[in-house]
Tab-separated table of N, CA and C in Angstrom:
chain	number	residue	atom	x	y	z
A	1	MET	N	10.035	50.836	35.108
A	1	MET	CA	9.250	50.117	35.808
A	1	MET	C	7.727	50.541	35.194
A	2	MET	N	7.983	52.587	34.628
A	2	MET	CA	6.499	53.200	34.658
A	2	MET	C	5.854	52.142	33.341
A	3	LEU	N	6.910	52.400	32.500
A	3	LEU	CA	6.456	52.074	31.089
A	3	LEU	C	6.159	50.831	30.596
A	4	HIS	N	6.691	49.625	31.663
A	4	HIS	CA	6.185	48.004	31.650
A	4	HIS	C	4.430	48.307	31.914
A	5	ALA	N	4.158	48.460	32.878
A	5	ALA	CA	2.985	49.112	33.742
A	5	ALA	C	2.118	49.749	32.395
A	6	SER	N	2.660	50.676	32.116
A	6	SER	CA	1.825	51.212	30.383
A	6	SER	C	1.212	49.902	29.534
A	7	LEU	N	2.572	49.512	29.032
A	7	LEU	CA	2.073	48.421	27.980
A	7	LEU	C	0.937	47.387	28.372
A	8	GLN	N	1.715	47.507	29.887
A	8	GLN	CA	0.541	45.900	30.098
A	8	GLN	C	-0.966	46.398	30.082
A	9	GLY	N	-1.345	47.651	30.274
A	9	GLY	CA	-2.806	48.310	30.051
A	9	GLY	C	-2.675	48.190	28.781
A	10	GLN	N	-2.256	48.994	28.279
A	10	GLN	CA	-2.762	49.166	26.268
A	10	GLN	C	-3.684	48.076	25.398
A	11	ALA	N	-4.524	48.410	25.089
A	11	ALA	CA	-4.906	47.351	24.355
A	11	ALA	C	-5.253	46.588	23.397
A	12	ASP	N	-5.455	45.717	22.851
A	12	ASP	CA	-4.754	45.802	21.047
A	12	ASP	C	-5.397	44.435	20.617
A	13	PRO	N	-6.082	45.117	19.099
A	13	PRO	CA	-6.658	43.931	18.594
A	13	PRO	C	-6.314	42.463	18.399
A	14	PRO	N	-6.929	41.433	18.138
A	14	PRO	CA	-6.305	40.103	17.406
A	14	PRO	C	-5.278	39.955	16.864
A	15	LYS	N	-4.207	39.670	17.077
A	15	LYS	CA	-3.185	39.189	16.014
A	15	LYS	C	-3.521	38.330	15.164
A	16	LEU	N	-2.833	37.727	13.511
A	16	LEU	CA	-3.361	36.984	12.911
A	16	LEU	C	-3.087	35.808	14.041
A	17	PRO	N	-4.018	34.542	14.151
A	17	PRO	CA	-4.735	33.198	15.084
A	17	PRO	C	-3.474	32.636	13.933
A	18	SER	N	-2.966	31.321	15.130
A	18	SER	CA	-1.636	30.414	15.103
A	18	SER	C	-3.013	29.637	14.929
A	19	VAL	N	-3.448	28.724	13.778
A	19	VAL	CA	-3.759	27.603	14.063
A	19	VAL	C	-3.337	26.155	13.492
A	20	SER	N	-3.563	24.773	14.246
A	20	SER	CA	-2.613	24.107	14.184
A	20	SER	C	-3.942	22.760	14.091
A	21	VAL	N	-3.451	21.302	13.938
A	21	VAL	CA	-4.614	20.900	14.082
A	21	VAL	C	-3.758	19.224	14.434
A	22	SER	N	-4.198	18.598	15.444
A	22	SER	CA	-3.801	17.356	15.417
A	22	SER	C	-4.727	16.533	15.409
A	23	PRO	N	-3.960	15.160	14.897
A	23	PRO	CA	-2.720	14.656	14.646
A	23	PRO	C	-1.972	15.212	13.075
A	24	SER	N	-0.861	15.844	13.095
A	24	SER	CA	-0.308	16.463	12.079
A	24	SER	C	-0.282	15.738	11.427
A	25	ALA	N	-0.656	14.311	10.895
A	25	ALA	CA	-0.037	13.232	10.083
A	25	ALA	C	-0.881	13.542	9.291
A	26	GLU	N	-1.287	12.798	8.555
A	26	GLU	CA	-2.551	12.328	7.708
A	26	GLU	C	-3.350	11.903	8.554
A	27	ILE	N	-4.385	12.001	7.625
A	27	ILE	CA	-6.057	12.449	8.939
A	27	ILE	C	-7.008	10.979	8.150
A	28	GLU	N	-6.820	10.247	9.263
A	28	GLU	CA	-7.539	8.915	8.378
A	28	GLU	C	-8.747	9.158	8.613
A	29	GLU	N	-10.214	8.233	7.923
A	29	GLU	CA	-11.058	8.330	7.386
A	29	GLU	C	-11.763	7.929	9.021
A	30	GLY	N	-12.394	8.523	9.780
A	30	GLY	CA	-12.674	7.682	11.183
A	30	GLY	C	-12.068	7.747	12.554
A	31	SER	N	-11.033	8.139	12.620
A	31	SER	CA	-10.194	8.750	13.513
A	31	SER	C	-11.143	10.454	13.768
A	32	SER	N	-10.164	11.099	15.086
A	32	SER	CA	-10.687	12.059	15.830
A	32	SER	C	-9.621	13.162	15.756
A	33	VAL	N	-10.007	14.044	14.719
A	33	VAL	CA	-9.167	15.416	14.809
A	33	VAL	C	-9.824	16.766	15.508
A	34	THR	N	-8.482	17.516	15.721
A	34	THR	CA	-8.350	18.669	17.214
A	34	THR	C	-8.309	19.323	16.840
A	35	LEU	N	-8.572	20.690	16.227
A	35	LEU	CA	-8.058	22.060	15.445
A	35	LEU	C	-8.016	23.488	16.457
A	36	THR	N	-7.271	23.514	16.870
A	36	THR	CA	-6.418	24.706	18.019
A	36	THR	C	-6.475	26.249	17.123
A	37	CYS	N	-6.912	26.692	17.895
A	37	CYS	CA	-6.691	28.378	17.562
A	37	CYS	C	-6.467	28.961	18.775
A	38	SER	N	-5.631	29.819	18.402
A	38	SER	CA	-4.815	31.560	19.528
A	38	SER	C	-3.949	32.948	18.357
A	39	SER	N	-4.981	33.980	19.142
A	39	SER	CA	-4.180	34.915	18.813
A	39	SER	C	-3.527	35.856	20.127
A	40	ASP	N	-2.566	36.687	20.294
A	40	ASP	CA	-2.076	37.717	21.275
A	40	ASP	C	-3.586	38.851	20.851
A	41	ALA	N	-3.983	38.867	21.996
A	41	ALA	CA	-4.925	40.421	21.596
A	41	ALA	C	-5.156	40.977	23.677
A	42	ASN	N	-5.615	42.437	23.738
A	42	ASN	CA	-5.834	42.844	24.806
A	42	ASN	C	-7.368	43.305	24.752
A	43	PRO	N	-8.154	43.165	25.129
A	43	PRO	CA	-8.425	42.154	25.686
A	43	PRO	C	-8.655	40.848	25.333
A	44	ALA	N	-8.755	39.841	25.948
A	44	ALA	CA	-8.226	38.482	25.067
A	44	ALA	C	-9.528	38.423	24.772
A	45	ALA	N	-9.252	37.295	23.333
A	45	ALA	CA	-10.238	36.926	22.004
A	45	ALA	C	-10.679	36.141	22.861
A	46	SER	N	-12.979	36.008	21.794
A	46	SER	CA	-13.110	34.923	21.550
A	46	SER	C	-12.758	34.663	20.232
A	47	TYR	N	-13.078	33.546	20.200
A	47	TYR	CA	-13.053	32.201	18.971
A	47	TYR	C	-13.899	31.932	18.887
A	48	THR	N	-13.889	31.533	17.319
A	48	THR	CA	-15.720	31.354	16.507
A	48	THR	C	-14.853	30.359	15.090
A	49	TRP	N	-15.524	29.082	14.654
A	49	TRP	CA	-14.514	28.510	14.000
A	49	TRP	C	-15.552	28.365	12.641
A	50	TYR	N	-15.320	28.340	11.750
A	50	TYR	CA	-15.878	28.312	10.300
A	50	TYR	C	-15.411	27.569	8.895
A	51	LYS	N	-17.199	27.103	7.972
A	51	LYS	CA	-15.972	25.639	7.528
A	51	LYS	C	-16.477	26.687	6.036
A	52	GLU	N	-15.727	27.130	4.999
A	52	GLU	CA	-15.800	27.107	3.867
A	52	GLU	C	-17.042	27.179	2.912
A	53	ASP	N	-17.835	28.186	2.611
A	53	ASP	CA	-18.565	27.587	2.451
A	53	ASP	C	-20.286	27.982	3.342
A	54	GLU	N	-20.049	28.032	4.865
A	54	GLU	CA	-21.254	27.939	5.565
A	54	GLU	C	-21.604	29.226	6.157
A	55	ASP	N	-22.464	29.494	6.576
A	55	ASP	CA	-22.682	30.707	7.135
A	55	ASP	C	-22.372	30.699	8.445
A	56	SER	N	-23.014	29.745	9.001
A	56	SER	CA	-23.387	29.579	10.545
A	56	SER	C	-22.179	28.943	10.697
A	57	PRO	N	-21.702	29.398	12.234
A	57	PRO	CA	-20.205	28.932	12.601
A	57	PRO	C	-20.353	27.198	13.243
A	58	LYS	N	-19.583	26.508	13.094
A	58	LYS	CA	-19.464	24.954	13.486
A	58	LYS	C	-18.951	24.744	14.551
A	59	ALA	N	-18.076	25.904	15.049
A	59	ALA	CA	-17.848	25.568	16.792
A	59	ALA	C	-17.427	27.423	17.172
A	60	SER	N	-17.544	26.868	18.546
A	60	SER	CA	-17.207	29.211	19.872
A	60	SER	C	-15.887	27.812	20.454
A	61	GLY	N	-14.594	29.234	20.573
A	61	GLY	CA	-13.594	28.835	21.778
A	61	GLY	C	-12.537	27.881	20.636
A	62	GLN	N	-11.851	28.079	21.577
A	62	GLN	CA	-10.151	28.029	20.844
A	62	GLN	C	-9.930	26.806	20.421
A	63	ILE	N	-10.639	25.617	21.180
A	63	ILE	CA	-10.719	23.930	20.235
A	63	ILE	C	-12.017	23.921	19.879
A	64	PHE	N	-11.320	23.011	18.617
A	64	PHE	CA	-12.638	22.959	17.952
A	64	PHE	C	-12.128	20.632	17.676
A	65	ASN	N	-13.173	20.184	18.382
A	65	ASN	CA	-12.966	18.015	17.476
A	65	ASN	C	-14.291	18.004	16.833
A	66	ILE	N	-13.629	17.372	15.963
A	66	ILE	CA	-14.484	16.552	14.346
A	66	ILE	C	-14.260	15.236	14.881
A	67	THR	N	-14.898	14.399	16.107
A	67	THR	CA	-15.423	13.138	15.929
A	67	THR	C	-15.884	12.440	14.224
A	68	ASP	N	-14.523	11.117	14.786
A	68	ASP	CA	-15.108	10.001	12.997
A	68	ASP	C	-14.568	10.945	11.911
A	69	PHE	N	-14.101	11.179	11.888
A	69	PHE	CA	-13.606	12.286	10.606
A	69	PHE	C	-14.327	11.399	9.373
A	70	ARG	N	-15.308	12.449	8.062
A	70	ARG	CA	-15.406	12.087	7.116
A	70	ARG	C	-14.773	12.150	5.416
A	71	ALA	N	-14.921	12.291	4.985
A	71	ALA	CA	-15.037	12.921	3.177
A	71	ALA	C	-15.324	14.089	3.421
A	72	GLU	N	-16.602	14.282	3.759
A	72	GLU	CA	-17.667	15.355	4.133
A	72	GLU	C	-16.965	16.403	5.020
A	73	HIS	N	-15.841	16.422	5.608
A	73	HIS	CA	-15.283	16.930	6.760
A	73	HIS	C	-14.348	17.481	5.983
A	74	SER	N	-13.800	17.261	4.763
A	74	SER	CA	-12.737	17.295	3.883
A	74	SER	C	-13.228	19.143	3.726
A	75	GLY	N	-12.227	19.864	3.372
A	75	GLY	CA	-12.429	22.005	3.446
A	75	GLY	C	-11.558	22.441	4.132
A	76	SER	N	-11.755	23.763	3.761
A	76	SER	CA	-11.318	25.511	4.502
A	76	SER	C	-12.106	25.152	6.033
A	77	TYR	N	-11.226	25.303	6.968
A	77	TYR	CA	-11.577	25.789	8.405
A	77	TYR	C	-11.529	27.364	8.542
A	78	SER	N	-11.929	28.060	9.232
A	78	SER	CA	-11.303	29.386	8.983
A	78	SER	C	-11.742	29.279	11.340
A	79	CYS	N	-10.465	30.134	11.752
A	79	CYS	CA	-10.963	30.627	12.834
A	79	CYS	C	-11.232	31.954	12.870
A	80	GLY	N	-12.073	32.157	13.897
A	80	GLY	CA	-11.721	33.852	13.942
A	80	GLY	C	-11.034	34.211	15.175
A	81	ALA	N	-10.799	35.399	15.267
A	81	ALA	CA	-10.279	35.642	16.961
A	81	ALA	C	-10.825	36.942	17.106
A	82	GLN	N	-11.957	37.689	17.934
A	82	GLN	CA	-12.033	38.689	18.241
A	82	GLN	C	-11.842	39.144	19.800
A	83	ASN	N	-12.307	40.652	19.546
A	83	ASN	CA	-12.453	41.296	20.562
A	83	ASN	C	-12.906	42.721	20.210
A	84	LYS	N	-13.699	43.191	21.288
A	84	LYS	CA	-14.120	44.591	21.068
A	84	LYS	C	-12.937	45.868	20.229
A	85	LEU	N	-11.884	44.989	19.342
A	85	LEU	CA	-11.130	46.438	18.792
A	85	LEU	C	-10.779	45.853	17.391
A	86	GLY	N	-11.547	44.716	17.201
A	86	GLY	CA	-11.588	44.184	16.195
A	86	GLY	C	-11.255	42.587	16.271
A	87	ARG	N	-11.434	41.679	14.549
A	87	ARG	CA	-10.996	40.260	14.353
A	87	ARG	C	-10.326	40.411	13.666
A	88	SER	N	-9.506	39.144	13.060
A	88	SER	CA	-8.882	39.023	12.831
A	88	SER	C	-8.570	37.191	12.225
A	89	ASN	N	-8.722	36.146	11.313
A	89	ASN	CA	-9.001	35.415	10.649
A	89	ASN	C	-7.753	34.441	10.202
A	90	SER	N	-7.788	33.091	10.144
A	90	SER	CA	-6.453	32.197	10.098
A	90	SER	C	-7.641	30.944	9.190
A	91	THR	N	-6.642	30.277	8.171
A	91	THR	CA	-7.634	28.811	7.711
A	91	THR	C	-6.569	27.631	7.499
A	92	LEU	N	-7.267	27.303	7.059
A	92	LEU	CA	-6.326	25.900	7.067
A	92	LEU	C	-7.305	24.977	6.690
A	93	HIS	N	-6.266	24.106	5.073
A	93	HIS	CA	-7.127	23.027	5.122
A	93	HIS	C	-7.201	21.347	5.456
A	94	LEU	N	-7.856	20.772	5.358
A	94	LEU	CA	-8.483	19.649	6.112
A	94	LEU	C	-8.684	18.375	4.676
A	95	THR	N	-8.469	18.015	4.398
A	95	THR	CA	-7.663	16.424	3.736
A	95	THR	C	-8.558	15.209	4.200
A	96	VAL	N	-9.330	14.098	4.312
A	96	VAL	CA	-8.917	12.623	4.576
A	96	VAL	C	-7.814	11.874	3.646
A	97	GLY	N	-7.054	11.556	4.426
A	97	GLY	CA	-5.987	10.956	3.713
A	97	GLY	C	-6.615	10.408	2.900
A	98	THR	N	-5.342	9.841	1.860
A	98	THR	CA	-5.947	8.195	1.286
A	98	THR	C	-5.102	7.216	2.126
A	99	GLY	N	-4.864	7.207	3.102
A	99	GLY	CA	-4.154	6.264	4.161
A	99	GLY	C	-4.533	4.725	3.807
A	100	SER	N	-4.107	3.947	4.487
A	100	SER	CA	-4.075	2.410	4.192
A	100	SER	C	-4.260	2.423	5.467
A	101	SER	N	-5.397	0.802	5.204
A	101	SER	CA	-6.070	0.922	6.075
A	101	SER	C	-4.708	0.072	7.348
A	102	PRO	N	-5.316	-0.270	8.115
A	102	PRO	CA	-3.584	-1.512	9.354
A	102	PRO	C	-3.607	-2.451	8.636
A	103	MET	N	-5.158	-3.915	8.093
A	103	MET	CA	-4.554	-4.396	7.483
A	103	MET	C	-3.521	-4.299	6.198
A	104	ILE	N	-4.077	-3.088	5.507
A	104	ILE	CA	-2.402	-2.612	3.957
A	104	ILE	C	-1.633	-3.560	4.785
A	105	VAL	N	-0.970	-2.239	5.800
A	105	VAL	CA	0.023	-2.285	5.757
A	105	VAL	C	0.734	-3.574	7.183
A	106	ASN	N	-0.470	-4.016	7.479
A	106	ASN	CA	0.611	-5.508	7.563
A	106	ASN	C	0.599	-6.150	7.081
A	107	ILE	N	0.351	-6.663	5.743
A	107	ILE	CA	-0.387	-7.244	4.234
A	107	ILE	C	1.907	-6.830	4.123
A	108	ILE	N	1.522	-5.231	4.165
A	108	ILE	CA	3.254	-5.015	3.297
A	108	ILE	C	4.149	-5.286	4.289
A	109	ARG	N	3.847	-5.113	5.063
A	109	ARG	CA	5.027	-5.591	6.375
A	109	ARG	C	5.764	-6.863	6.373
A	110	THR	N	4.065	-7.868	6.331
A	110	THR	CA	4.555	-9.174	6.296
A	110	THR	C	5.596	-9.673	5.159
A	111	THR	N	4.931	-9.121	3.699
A	111	THR	CA	5.433	-9.549	2.716
A	111	THR	C	7.102	-8.838	3.171
A	112	LEU	N	7.458	-8.020	2.756
A	112	LEU	CA	8.382	-7.264	3.081
A	112	LEU	C	9.302	-8.163	3.919
A	113	GLY	N	9.225	-8.986	4.959
A	113	GLY	CA	9.907	-9.555	6.004
A	113	GLY	C	9.769	-10.894	5.588
A	114	VAL	N	8.744	-10.988	4.735
A	114	VAL	CA	9.202	-12.690	3.392
A	114	VAL	C	10.536	-12.417	3.147
A	115	LEU	N	10.368	-11.379	2.593
A	115	LEU	CA	11.088	-10.997	0.840
A	115	LEU	C	12.481	-10.737	2.041
A	116	MET	N	12.441	-10.536	2.893
A	116	MET	CA	14.169	-10.253	3.571
A	116	MET	C	14.719	-11.654	4.028
A	117	LEU	N	13.498	-12.979	4.362
A	117	LEU	CA	14.252	-13.773	5.070
A	117	LEU	C	14.301	-15.123	3.843
A	118	VAL	N	14.259	-14.276	2.339
A	118	VAL	CA	14.364	-15.921	1.719
A	118	VAL	C	15.774	-15.577	1.227
A	119	PRO	N	16.746	-14.578	0.680
A	119	PRO	CA	18.194	-14.253	0.526
A	119	PRO	C	18.601	-14.498	1.945
A	120	VAL	N	18.079	-14.672	3.450
A	120	VAL	CA	18.583	-15.828	4.578
A	120	VAL	C	19.073	-17.026	4.205
A	121	PHE	N	17.998	-17.452	4.179
A	121	PHE	CA	17.036	-19.151	4.223
A	121	PHE	C	18.132	-19.796	2.893
A	122	LEU	N	18.538	-19.059	1.361
A	122	LEU	CA	18.989	-19.524	0.558
A	122	LEU	C	20.548	-19.352	0.449
A	123	LEU	N	20.770	-18.633	1.641
A	123	LEU	CA	22.013	-18.410	1.917
A	123	LEU	C	22.449	-19.556	3.099
A	124	SER	N	21.748	-19.660	4.000
A	124	SER	CA	21.658	-20.773	5.102
A	124	SER	C	21.785	-22.523	3.866
A	125	LEU	N	21.019	-22.518	2.504
A	125	LEU	CA	21.192	-24.207	2.235
A	125	LEU	C	22.045	-23.966	1.770
A	126	TRP	N	22.720	-23.045	0.997
A	126	TRP	CA	23.995	-23.085	0.300
A	126	TRP	C	25.414	-23.775	1.342
A	127	THR	N	25.104	-22.567	2.158
A	127	THR	CA	26.938	-22.575	2.983
A	127	THR	C	25.828	-24.239	3.680
A	128	ARG	N	25.076	-24.639	4.064
A	128	ARG	CA	25.182	-26.018	3.998
A	128	ARG	C	25.624	-27.233	3.048
A	129	LYS	N	24.943	-26.676	2.371
A	129	LYS	CA	25.023	-27.850	0.803
A	129	LYS	C	26.984	-27.970	0.396
A	130	LYS	N	27.538	-26.638	0.658
A	130	LYS	CA	29.144	-26.571	0.569
A	130	LYS	C	29.471	-27.167	1.897
A	131	LYS	N	29.259	-27.179	2.803
A	131	LYS	CA	29.343	-27.717	4.000
A	131	LYS	C	29.490	-29.320	3.644
A	132	ALA	N	28.510	-29.795	3.339
A	132	ALA	CA	28.246	-30.865	3.054
A	132	ALA	C	29.071	-31.804	1.737
A	133	LEU	N	28.967	-30.550	0.795
A	133	LEU	CA	29.764	-31.659	0.276
A	133	LEU	C	32.178	-30.982	0.026
A	134	ARG	N	32.226	-31.218	0.964
A	134	ARG	CA	33.404	-30.863	1.722
A	134	ARG	C	33.234	-31.742	2.301
A	135	SER	N	32.521	-31.760	3.581
A	135	SER	CA	32.968	-33.287	3.964
A	135	SER	C	32.436	-34.546	3.307
A	136	THR	N	31.883	-34.877	2.595
A	136	THR	CA	32.333	-36.250	1.564
A	136	THR	C	33.078	-36.651	1.299
A	137	THR	N	34.144	-35.150	-0.080
A	137	THR	CA	35.009	-35.458	-0.667
A	137	THR	C	36.227	-35.623	0.627
A	138	GLU	N	35.881	-35.470	1.839
A	138	GLU	CA	36.844	-35.168	2.305
A	138	GLU	C	37.102	-37.044	3.105
A	139	ALA	N	35.768	-37.500	3.581
A	139	ALA	CA	35.375	-38.695	4.247
A	139	ALA	C	35.737	-40.085	2.798
A	140	HIS	N	35.801	-39.879	2.033
A	140	HIS	CA	35.938	-40.689	0.757
A	140	HIS	C	37.717	-40.300	-0.480
A	141	GLU	N	37.972	-40.025	0.228
A	141	GLU	CA	39.774	-39.952	-0.015
A	141	GLU	C	39.680	-40.977	-1.080
A	142	PRO	N	40.243	-41.344	-2.322
A	142	PRO	CA	40.205	-42.430	-2.687
A	142	PRO	C	42.162	-42.936	-3.130
A	143	GLU	N	42.120	-44.594	-2.780
A	143	GLU	CA	43.438	-44.861	-2.347
A	143	GLU	C	43.837	-44.557	-3.247
A	144	GLU	N	44.868	-44.656	-3.464
A	144	GLU	CA	46.192	-44.768	-4.623
A	144	GLU	C	46.326	-46.153	-4.808
A	145	ILE	N	46.243	-46.531	-6.136
A	145	ILE	CA	46.041	-48.062	-6.685
A	145	ILE	C	47.767	-48.064	-7.647
A	146	GLU	N	48.447	-48.760	-7.485
A	146	GLU	CA	49.521	-48.942	-8.849
A	146	GLU	C	49.094	-49.508	-9.248
A	147	LEU	N	49.427	-49.040	-10.735
A	147	LEU	CA	48.824	-50.471	-11.869
A	147	LEU	C	50.091	-50.569	-12.146
A	148	ASP	N	51.211	-50.272	-11.921
A	148	ASP	CA	52.172	-51.454	-12.526
A	148	ASP	C	52.026	-53.279	-11.338
A	149	SER	N	52.074	-52.935	-11.013
A	149	SER	CA	51.549	-54.143	-10.094
A	149	SER	C	50.332	-55.188	-10.041
A	150	ILE	N	50.625	-55.670	-10.837
A	150	ILE	CA	49.324	-56.835	-11.468
A	150	ILE	C	49.617	-57.895	-10.343
A	151	PRO	N	48.916	-58.918	-9.472
A	151	PRO	CA	49.220	-59.185	-8.589
A	151	PRO	C	48.860	-60.671	-9.719
A	152	GLU	N	50.026	-61.788	-9.640
A	152	GLU	CA	50.098	-63.138	-10.578
A	152	GLU	C	48.684	-63.627	-9.833
A	153	TYR	N	47.931	-64.701	-10.588
A	153	TYR	CA	47.355	-65.493	-10.450
A	153	TYR	C	47.175	-66.449	-10.250
A	154	GLU	N	47.731	-67.989	-9.863
A	154	GLU	CA	47.522	-69.422	-9.757
A	154	GLU	C	46.450	-69.762	-9.924
A	155	ASN	N	46.431	-70.925	-11.183
A	155	ASN	CA	45.179	-71.402	-11.429
A	155	ASN	C	45.020	-72.743	-11.279
A	156	ASN	N	45.198	-72.567	-9.958
A	156	ASN	CA	45.511	-74.339	-9.320
A	156	ASN	C	44.042	-75.731	-9.656
A	157	SER	N	42.860	-75.209	-10.147
A	157	SER	CA	42.206	-76.428	-10.872
A	157	SER	C	42.968	-76.686	-12.260
A	158	HIS	N	43.679	-75.426	-13.245
A	158	HIS	CA	44.024	-76.246	-13.809
A	158	HIS	C	44.983	-77.255	-13.731
A	159	THR	N	46.546	-76.564	-12.850
A	159	THR	CA	47.147	-77.673	-12.158
A	159	THR	C	46.907	-79.067	-11.866
A	160	ALA	N	45.560	-78.735	-10.730
A	160	ALA	CA	45.644	-80.414	-10.382
A	160	ALA	C	44.551	-81.526	-11.351
A	161	ALA	N	44.269	-80.409	-12.103
A	161	ALA	CA	43.843	-81.537	-13.523
A	161	ALA	C	45.471	-81.710	-13.881
A	162	GLN	N	46.143	-81.387	-14.846
A	162	GLN	CA	47.020	-82.084	-15.051
A	162	GLN	C	48.627	-82.948	-14.209
A	163	ARG	N	47.964	-82.843	-13.299
A	163	ARG	CA	48.208	-83.954	-12.144
A	163	ARG	C	47.530	-84.795	-12.807
A	164	GLU	N	46.336	-84.894	-11.930
A	164	GLU	CA	45.257	-86.002	-12.752
A	164	GLU	C	45.928	-86.656	-13.750
A	165	ASP	N	46.010	-86.311	-14.869
A	165	ASP	CA	46.213	-86.929	-15.922
A	165	ASP	C	47.656	-87.323	-16.223
A	166	ARG	N	48.316	-86.461	-15.353
A	166	ARG	CA	49.808	-87.800	-15.920
A	166	ARG	C	49.802	-88.904	-15.152
A	167	GLU	N	48.805	-88.782	-13.661
A	167	GLU	CA	49.347	-89.901	-13.061
A	167	GLU	C	48.581	-91.259	-13.645
A	168	GLU	N	47.329	-90.898	-14.170
A	168	GLU	CA	46.492	-91.918	-15.347
A	168	GLU	C	47.398	-92.418	-15.663
A	169	GLN	N	48.318	-91.773	-16.537
A	169	GLN	CA	49.028	-92.436	-17.651
A	169	GLN	C	50.914	-92.911	-16.773
A	170	GLU	N	51.157	-92.726	-15.805
A	170	GLU	CA	51.816	-93.249	-15.220
A	170	GLU	C	51.690	-94.587	-14.696
A	171	ASP	N	49.973	-94.476	-14.200
A	171	ASP	CA	49.222	-95.861	-13.881
A	171	ASP	C	49.833	-97.296	-15.176
A	172	LEU	N	48.888	-96.411	-16.413
A	172	LEU	CA	49.054	-97.318	-17.547
A	172	LEU	C	50.149	-97.728	-18.283
A	173	VAL	N	51.163	-97.322	-17.436
A	173	VAL	CA	52.598	-97.805	-18.579
A	173	VAL	C	53.757	-98.279	-17.722
């Protein structure tokens, strides 16, 4: 127990700070960015943010917010953690992503959606056509006609004319 108490009272310079950026994904122009810095130190460290190639600090405190992120904000940022026993720095690099605008993303999504629907539509048309062809061939089955049975027709007009001729000849006799 005595050992634990003496460790709590031990003074330490800041350890290498841990730096993080939010959002952690690609940073789009116009978005807000939050940089966070933390370090184990006893006594507690104070924090200062610097941008590369600039002498004056950009911010103080564990959190540094950049609103309306622009290309000129791109670069390396370092967080300095300092107490009376020492100083330690960590650096991170920020760049504006090539990010696509929401309109371009929506156009791409719509195009992909349409391209995915085209095969479905074509398949639907093909199956309808196939069903229609099947139903028309089933509905109009050809009737079987026997070719051997040729109907014999009686020429009544010819027969009637022959009768009249015979009757005239009989009247003359």
